[in-house]
mmCIF file with all atom_site columns, C-alpha atoms in Angstrom:
data_model
loop_
_atom_site.group_PDB
_atom_site.id
_atom_site.type_symbol
_atom_site.label_atom_id
_atom_site.label_alt_id
_atom_site.label_comp_id
_atom_site.label_asym_id
_atom_site.label_entity_id
_atom_site.label_seq_id
_atom_site.pdbx_PDB_ins_code
_atom_site.Cartn_x
_atom_site.Cartn_y
_atom_site.Cartn_z
_atom_site.occupancy
_atom_site.B_iso_or_equiv
_atom_site.pdbx_formal_charge
_atom_site.auth_seq_id
_atom_site.auth_comp_id
_atom_site.auth_asym_id
_atom_site.auth_atom_id
_atom_site.pdbx_PDB_model_num
ATOM 1   C CA . GLY A 1 1   ? 0.000  0.000   0.000   1.00 92.00 ? 1   GLY A CA 1
ATOM 2   C CA . LYS A 1 2   ? 0.852  3.646   -0.295  1.00 92.00 ? 2   LYS A CA 1
ATOM 3   C CA . ILE A 1 3   ? 2.820  5.400   2.448   1.00 95.00 ? 3   ILE A CA 1
ATOM 4   C CA . GLU A 1 4   ? 0.180  7.588   4.069   1.00 95.00 ? 4   GLU A CA 1
ATOM 5   C CA . ASN A 1 5   ? 0.930  11.028  5.550   1.00 96.00 ? 5   ASN A CA 1
ATOM 6   C CA . PRO A 1 6   ? 4.604  11.040  4.553   1.00 97.00 ? 6   PRO A CA 1
ATOM 7   C CA . LEU A 1 7   ? 5.228  14.632  5.673   1.00 97.00 ? 7   LEU A CA 1
ATOM 8   C CA . ASP A 1 8   ? 3.800  13.902  9.115   1.00 97.00 ? 8   ASP A CA 1
ATOM 9   C CA . LYS A 1 9   ? 5.988  10.806  9.385   1.00 98.00 ? 9   LYS A CA 1
ATOM 10  C CA . LEU A 1 10  ? 9.075  12.667  8.204   1.00 97.00 ? 10  LEU A CA 1
ATOM 11  C CA . ASP A 1 11  ? 8.416  15.476  10.673  1.00 97.00 ? 11  ASP A CA 1
ATOM 12  C CA . LYS A 1 12  ? 8.588  12.987  13.557  1.00 98.00 ? 12  LYS A CA 1
ATOM 13  C CA . ILE A 1 13  ? 12.057 11.688  12.660  1.00 98.00 ? 13  ILE A CA 1
ATOM 14  C CA . GLU A 1 14  ? 14.759 13.261  14.803  1.00 98.00 ? 14  GLU A CA 1
ATOM 15  C CA . THR A 1 15  ? 18.101 14.037  13.166  1.00 97.00 ? 15  THR A CA 1
ATOM 16  C CA . PHE A 1 16  ? 21.406 14.891  14.788  1.00 96.00 ? 16  PHE A CA 1
ATOM 17  C CA . TYR A 1 17  ? 25.172 15.132  14.511  1.00 97.00 ? 17  TYR A CA 1
ATOM 18  C CA . PHE A 1 18  ? 27.281 12.597  16.398  1.00 92.00 ? 18  PHE A CA 1
ATOM 19  C CA . LYS A 1 19  ? 30.734 11.179  16.938  1.00 91.00 ? 19  LYS A CA 1
ATOM 20  C CA . GLU A 1 20  ? 31.253 7.518   17.662  1.00 86.00 ? 20  GLU A CA 1
ATOM 21  C CA . ASN A 1 21  ? 31.374 6.767   21.378  1.00 85.00 ? 21  ASN A CA 1
ATOM 22  C CA . GLU A 1 22  ? 33.637 4.367   23.243  1.00 83.00 ? 22  GLU A CA 1
ATOM 23  C CA . LEU A 1 23  ? 31.195 1.460   22.851  1.00 81.00 ? 23  LEU A CA 1
ATOM 24  C CA . SER A 1 24  ? 31.155 1.954   19.092  1.00 81.00 ? 24  SER A CA 1
ATOM 25  C CA . LYS A 1 25  ? 34.949 2.144   19.016  1.00 82.00 ? 25  LYS A CA 1
ATOM 26  C CA . SER A 1 26  ? 35.203 -1.041  21.087  1.00 83.00 ? 26  SER A CA 1
ATOM 27  C CA . LEU A 1 27  ? 33.152 -2.772  18.364  1.00 79.00 ? 27  LEU A CA 1
ATOM 28  C CA . GLY A 1 28  ? 35.618 -1.791  15.647  1.00 79.00 ? 28  GLY A CA 1
ATOM 29  C CA . HIS A 1 29  ? 34.168 1.482   14.381  1.00 80.00 ? 29  HIS A CA 1
ATOM 30  C CA . THR A 1 30  ? 37.010 3.941   13.992  1.00 84.00 ? 30  THR A CA 1
ATOM 31  C CA . ASN A 1 31  ? 35.510 7.015   12.318  1.00 87.00 ? 31  ASN A CA 1
ATOM 32  C CA . ASP A 1 32  ? 36.431 10.048  14.440  1.00 88.00 ? 32  ASP A CA 1
ATOM 33  C CA . LYS A 1 33  ? 34.724 12.523  12.102  1.00 94.00 ? 33  LYS A CA 1
ATOM 34  C CA . LYS A 1 34  ? 31.470 14.301  12.884  1.00 95.00 ? 34  LYS A CA 1
ATOM 35  C CA . GLN A 1 35  ? 28.625 12.331  11.307  1.00 94.00 ? 35  GLN A CA 1
ATOM 36  C CA . VAL A 1 36  ? 24.901 12.762  10.777  1.00 96.00 ? 36  VAL A CA 1
ATOM 37  C CA . GLY A 1 37  ? 22.175 10.341  11.659  1.00 96.00 ? 37  GLY A CA 1
ATOM 38  C CA . VAL A 1 38  ? 18.581 9.760   12.614  1.00 97.00 ? 38  VAL A CA 1
ATOM 39  C CA . SER A 1 39  ? 17.179 8.526   15.895  1.00 97.00 ? 39  SER A CA 1
ATOM 40  C CA . ALA A 1 40  ? 16.266 4.865   15.464  1.00 97.00 ? 40  ALA A CA 1
ATOM 41  C CA . GLN A 1 41  ? 13.651 5.281   18.185  1.00 97.00 ? 41  GLN A CA 1
ATOM 42  C CA . SER A 1 42  ? 11.912 8.091   16.272  1.00 98.00 ? 42  SER A CA 1
ATOM 43  C CA . VAL A 1 43  ? 12.076 6.153   12.989  1.00 98.00 ? 43  VAL A CA 1
ATOM 44  C CA . LYS A 1 44  ? 10.632 3.085   14.728  1.00 98.00 ? 44  LYS A CA 1
ATOM 45  C CA . GLU A 1 45  ? 7.554  5.151   15.649  1.00 97.00 ? 45  GLU A CA 1
ATOM 46  C CA . VAL A 1 46  ? 6.730  5.900   11.991  1.00 97.00 ? 46  VAL A CA 1
ATOM 47  C CA . LEU A 1 47  ? 8.409  3.108   9.970   1.00 97.00 ? 47  LEU A CA 1
ATOM 48  C CA . PRO A 1 48  ? 9.090  0.194   12.335  1.00 97.00 ? 48  PRO A CA 1
ATOM 49  C CA . GLU A 1 49  ? 9.767  -2.130  9.410   1.00 96.00 ? 49  GLU A CA 1
ATOM 50  C CA . ILE A 1 50  ? 13.101 -0.405  8.661   1.00 97.00 ? 50  ILE A CA 1
ATOM 51  C CA . VAL A 1 51  ? 14.456 -0.608  12.222  1.00 98.00 ? 51  VAL A CA 1
ATOM 52  C CA . SER A 1 52  ? 16.050 -3.707  13.701  1.00 96.00 ? 52  SER A CA 1
ATOM 53  C CA . LEU A 1 53  ? 18.350 -4.704  16.514  1.00 95.00 ? 53  LEU A CA 1
ATOM 54  C CA . ALA A 1 54  ? 21.941 -3.788  15.779  1.00 91.00 ? 54  ALA A CA 1
ATOM 55  C CA . PRO A 1 55  ? 23.862 -6.843  14.552  1.00 89.00 ? 55  PRO A CA 1
ATOM 56  C CA . PHE A 1 56  ? 26.372 -6.621  17.402  1.00 87.00 ? 56  PHE A CA 1
ATOM 57  C CA . ASP A 1 57  ? 23.489 -6.746  19.910  1.00 88.00 ? 57  ASP A CA 1
ATOM 58  C CA . THR A 1 58  ? 21.450 -9.546  18.333  1.00 92.00 ? 58  THR A CA 1
ATOM 59  C CA . ALA A 1 59  ? 21.519 -12.967 19.984  1.00 93.00 ? 59  ALA A CA 1
ATOM 60  C CA . ILE A 1 60  ? 20.871 -16.182 18.074  1.00 94.00 ? 60  ILE A CA 1
ATOM 61  C CA . ASP A 1 61  ? 17.240 -16.162 19.239  1.00 95.00 ? 61  ASP A CA 1
ATOM 62  C CA . GLY A 1 62  ? 16.777 -12.592 17.939  1.00 92.00 ? 62  GLY A CA 1
ATOM 63  C CA . SER A 1 63  ? 16.779 -10.963 21.370  1.00 94.00 ? 63  SER A CA 1
ATOM 64  C CA . SER A 1 64  ? 19.110 -8.215  22.595  1.00 92.00 ? 64  SER A CA 1
ATOM 65  C CA . LYS A 1 65  ? 22.389 -9.635  23.898  1.00 88.00 ? 65  LYS A CA 1
ATOM 66  C CA . SER A 1 66  ? 23.017 -6.616  26.091  1.00 88.00 ? 66  SER A CA 1
ATOM 67  C CA . GLY A 1 67  ? 19.445 -6.009  27.166  1.00 90.00 ? 67  GLY A CA 1
ATOM 68  C CA . GLU A 1 68  ? 19.890 -2.427  25.936  1.00 90.00 ? 68  GLU A CA 1
ATOM 69  C CA . ASP A 1 69  ? 18.093 -3.007  22.604  1.00 92.00 ? 69  ASP A CA 1
ATOM 70  C CA . TYR A 1 70  ? 20.621 -1.148  20.456  1.00 91.00 ? 70  TYR A CA 1
ATOM 71  C CA . MET A 1 71  ? 18.914 -0.457  17.143  1.00 95.00 ? 71  MET A CA 1
ATOM 72  C CA . THR A 1 72  ? 19.964 0.212   13.587  1.00 95.00 ? 72  THR A CA 1
ATOM 73  C CA . VAL A 1 73  ? 18.122 1.917   10.724  1.00 97.00 ? 73  VAL A CA 1
ATOM 74  C CA . ASP A 1 74  ? 18.216 0.696   7.128   1.00 97.00 ? 74  ASP A CA 1
ATOM 75  C CA . TYR A 1 75  ? 18.859 4.152   5.654   1.00 97.00 ? 75  TYR A CA 1
ATOM 76  C CA . ALA A 1 76  ? 18.229 3.018   2.073   1.00 97.00 ? 76  ALA A CA 1
ATOM 77  C CA . LYS A 1 77  ? 14.666 2.173   3.039   1.00 97.00 ? 77  LYS A CA 1
ATOM 78  C CA . LEU A 1 78  ? 14.066 5.776   4.132   1.00 97.00 ? 78  LEU A CA 1
ATOM 79  C CA . THR A 1 79  ? 14.106 6.714   0.428   1.00 97.00 ? 79  THR A CA 1
ATOM 80  C CA . PRO A 1 80  ? 10.474 5.755   -0.327  1.00 97.00 ? 80  PRO A CA 1
ATOM 81  C CA . LEU A 1 81  ? 9.303  7.962   2.533   1.00 97.00 ? 81  LEU A CA 1
ATOM 82  C CA . LEU A 1 82  ? 11.375 10.861  1.182   1.00 97.00 ? 82  LEU A CA 1
ATOM 83  C CA . ILE A 1 83  ? 9.970  10.356  -2.323  1.00 97.00 ? 83  ILE A CA 1
ATOM 84  C CA . GLU A 1 84  ? 6.379  10.340  -1.056  1.00 97.00 ? 84  GLU A CA 1
ATOM 85  C CA . ALA A 1 85  ? 7.041  13.441  1.051   1.00 97.00 ? 85  ALA A CA 1
ATOM 86  C CA . ILE A 1 86  ? 8.408  15.277  -1.996  1.00 97.00 ? 86  ILE A CA 1
ATOM 87  C CA . LYS A 1 87  ? 5.347  14.234  -4.004  1.00 97.00 ? 87  LYS A CA 1
ATOM 88  C CA . GLU A 1 88  ? 3.067  15.543  -1.256  1.00 96.00 ? 88  GLU A CA 1
ATOM 89  C CA . LEU A 1 89  ? 4.979  18.834  -1.167  1.00 96.00 ? 89  LEU A CA 1
ATOM 90  C CA . LYS A 1 90  ? 4.627  19.133  -4.947  1.00 96.00 ? 90  LYS A CA 1
ATOM 91  C CA . VAL A 1 91  ? 0.858  18.624  -4.736  1.00 94.00 ? 91  VAL A CA 1
ATOM 92  C CA . ASN A 1 92  ? 0.689  21.247  -1.993  1.00 92.00 ? 92  ASN A CA 1
ATOM 93  C CA . LEU A 1 93  ? 2.793  23.666  -4.021  1.00 93.00 ? 93  LEU A CA 1
ATOM 94  C CA . ASP A 1 94  ? 0.776  23.082  -7.202  1.00 93.00 ? 94  ASP A CA 1
ATOM 95  C CA . ASN A 1 95  ? -2.460 23.694  -5.274  1.00 91.00 ? 95  ASN A CA 1
ATOM 96  C CA . HIS A 1 96  ? -1.011 26.848  -3.775  1.00 91.00 ? 96  HIS A CA 1
ATOM 97  C CA . LYS A 1 97  ? 0.001  28.113  -7.228  1.00 88.00 ? 97  LYS A CA 1
ATOM 98  C CA . LYS A 1 98  ? -3.508 27.458  -8.576  1.00 89.00 ? 98  LYS A CA 1
ATOM 99  C CA . HIS A 1 99  ? -5.148 29.420  -5.796  1.00 88.00 ? 99  HIS A CA 1
ATOM 100 C CA . CYS A 1 100 ? -2.562 32.135  -5.203  1.00 84.00 ? 100 CYS A CA 1
ATOM 101 C CA . THR A 1 101 ? -3.206 35.606  -6.545  1.00 77.00 ? 101 THR A CA 1
ATOM 102 C CA . CYS A 1 102 ? -0.014 37.023  -5.100  1.00 74.00 ? 102 CYS A CA 1
ATOM 103 C CA . GLY A 1 103 ? 2.119  38.561  -7.813  1.00 65.00 ? 103 GLY A CA 1
ATOM 104 C CA . ALA A 1 104 ? -0.245 37.407  -10.565 1.00 55.00 ? 104 ALA A CA 1
ATOM 105 C CA . ASN A 1 105 ? -0.595 39.621  -13.627 1.00 51.00 ? 105 ASN A CA 1
#
């Protein structure tokens, strides 16, 4: 089915800058540069199907090894939401242009 209310969903996703913490470094991640990301918890609220337990925290039975439920987001699967949000914005803009008399000759 179609992704409903894509702008509302997108609006609920928190974004931020981050640097890898000591836990991440202990797991072999060595990027010391400032990075950008999204909150897996906020994505899970609107698109739970693209959030899963982080591989390093997933036990054989699918549960959290640490009990902390570290999550990961499949960023590629955010693309359909972005496309639908752009389409919705275009419809809104087209409707605005049809009804706007501002600056019209």
